[in-house]
Coordinates of C-alpha atoms in Angstrom, one line a residue:
D286 CA 113.3 122.8 123.5
V287 CA 111.5 121.5 120.4
L288 CA 111.1 118.0 122.0
D289 CA 109.5 119.3 125.2
P290 CA 105.9 118.0 125.4
E291 CA 104.9 120.9 127.7
R292 CA 106.0 123.7 125.5
L293 CA 103.3 126.0 124.2
I294 CA 102.5 126.2 120.5
Q295 CA 100.3 128.8 118.8
C296 CA 97.3 127.4 117.0
P297 CA 97.4 128.2 113.2
L298 CA 93.6 128.6 113.1
V299 CA 92.9 130.9 116.1
K300 CA 96.0 132.9 117.0
H301 CA 95.1 133.4 120.6
H302 CA 95.0 129.7 121.3
Q303 CA 98.1 128.5 123.0
I304 CA 98.3 124.7 123.2
R305 CA 100.8 122.3 124.9
A306 CA 102.8 120.4 122.3
R307 CA 101.5 117.0 123.6
R308 CA 97.9 118.1 123.0
F309 CA 98.5 119.9 119.7
P310 CA 97.3 117.2 117.2
Y311 CA 94.1 116.8 119.2
H312 CA 93.5 120.5 119.3
L313 CA 94.0 120.8 115.6
V314 CA 91.2 118.3 114.9
K315 CA 88.8 120.0 117.3
C316 CA 89.7 123.5 116.2
K317 CA 89.2 122.6 112.5
E318 CA 85.7 121.3 113.3
S319 CA 84.9 124.5 115.3
N320 CA 86.3 126.8 112.7
P321 CA 85.5 125.3 109.2
E322 CA 85.6 128.7 107.4
I323 CA 89.2 129.3 108.6
A324 CA 90.2 125.7 108.0
K325 CA 89.1 125.9 104.3
K326 CA 91.6 128.7 103.8
L327 CA 94.5 126.6 105.2
A328 CA 96.5 123.8 103.5
T329 CA 98.2 120.9 105.2
C330 CA 102.0 120.4 104.7
P331 CA 102.7 117.1 103.0
F332 CA 105.7 116.6 105.3
N333 CA 104.0 117.3 108.7
A334 CA 100.2 117.3 109.2
R335 CA 100.7 119.7 112.1
H336 CA 101.8 122.4 109.7
L337 CA 98.8 124.4 108.5
V338 CA 99.6 127.3 106.3
P339 CA 97.5 129.6 104.0
Q340 CA 96.9 127.9 100.7
A341 CA 98.7 130.6 98.8
D342 CA 101.8 130.1 100.9
L343 CA 101.9 126.3 100.7
S344 CA 104.5 126.0 97.9
D345 CA 106.8 128.4 99.7
H346 CA 106.3 126.5 102.9
I347 CA 107.2 123.2 101.1
M348 CA 110.4 124.6 99.9
K349 CA 111.4 125.8 103.4
C350 CA 109.8 123.1 105.6
S351 CA 112.2 121.7 108.3
D352 CA 110.5 118.3 108.1
K353 CA 111.3 118.0 104.4
A354 CA 114.9 117.0 105.2
F355 CA 113.7 114.1 107.3
M356 CA 111.5 112.8 104.4
E357 CA 114.3 113.2 101.9
Q358 CA 116.8 111.5 104.2
D359 CA 114.3 108.5 104.6
V360 CA 113.8 108.2 100.8
V361 CA 117.6 108.3 100.2
S362 CA 118.3 105.7 102.9
R363 CA 115.5 103.3 101.5
S364 CA 116.7 103.7 98.0
S365 CA 120.3 102.8 99.0
E366 CA 119.2 99.4 100.3
P367 CA 119.9 96.5 97.9
P368 CA 116.6 95.3 96.3
Q369 CA 117.0 91.8 97.8
E370 CA 117.1 93.1 101.3
Q371 CA 113.9 95.1 100.7
L372 CA 112.1 91.9 99.6
N373 CA 113.4 89.8 102.6
N374 CA 112.3 92.3 105.3
G375 CA 108.9 90.5 105.6
S376 CA 108.3 87.3 107.6
T377 CA 109.5 84.0 106.2
W378 CA 107.0 82.0 108.4
Q379 CA 104.9 79.5 106.6
A380 CA 101.9 77.6 108.0
P381 CA 102.4 73.9 108.6
P382 CA 100.4 71.5 106.4
C383 CA 96.8 70.9 107.6
E384 CA 96.1 67.3 108.6
E385 CA 92.3 67.8 108.9
D386 CA 90.0 66.6 106.1
W387 CA 86.5 68.1 106.7
E388 CA 85.0 66.7 103.5
T389 CA 85.8 63.1 104.5
E390 CA 84.6 63.7 108.0
A391 CA 81.3 65.1 106.7
L392 CA 80.8 62.2 104.3
E393 CA 81.5 59.6 107.1
G394 CA 78.9 61.4 109.2
S395 CA 78.5 61.1 112.9
E396 CA 76.2 58.6 114.6
S397 CA 75.1 61.2 117.2
T398 CA 74.6 64.9 117.0
F399 CA 76.5 67.0 119.5
V400 CA 74.2 68.9 121.9
W401 CA 75.7 71.2 124.5
G402 CA 75.2 69.9 128.0
M403 CA 74.0 66.5 126.9
I404 CA 76.0 63.3 127.5
N405 CA 75.6 60.4 125.1

């Protein structure tokens, strides 16, 4: 099952590493740091950062990548939204007008200076 977090995945850097799917992203980071020479020879798929392939095979991988369909579907669905809806997806909240006037308060001054713990 592709969605099973306990399934084992083979590391693209060190072939004898078998990692649980839920730990795979963390393993990739550590394994790249531990094997910089191997990591230099691999390219990251633009559709899924978990896909590391030899640099020479990247264009072939991009053409066949199973995650490419998800990206294309997302782009198509976003482009089919009317432009007005895209603009209105943000919040319409506006801050209420401020009733404080710090400049006037500073000019009026205060008869006594506030000191923490002291009572005037």
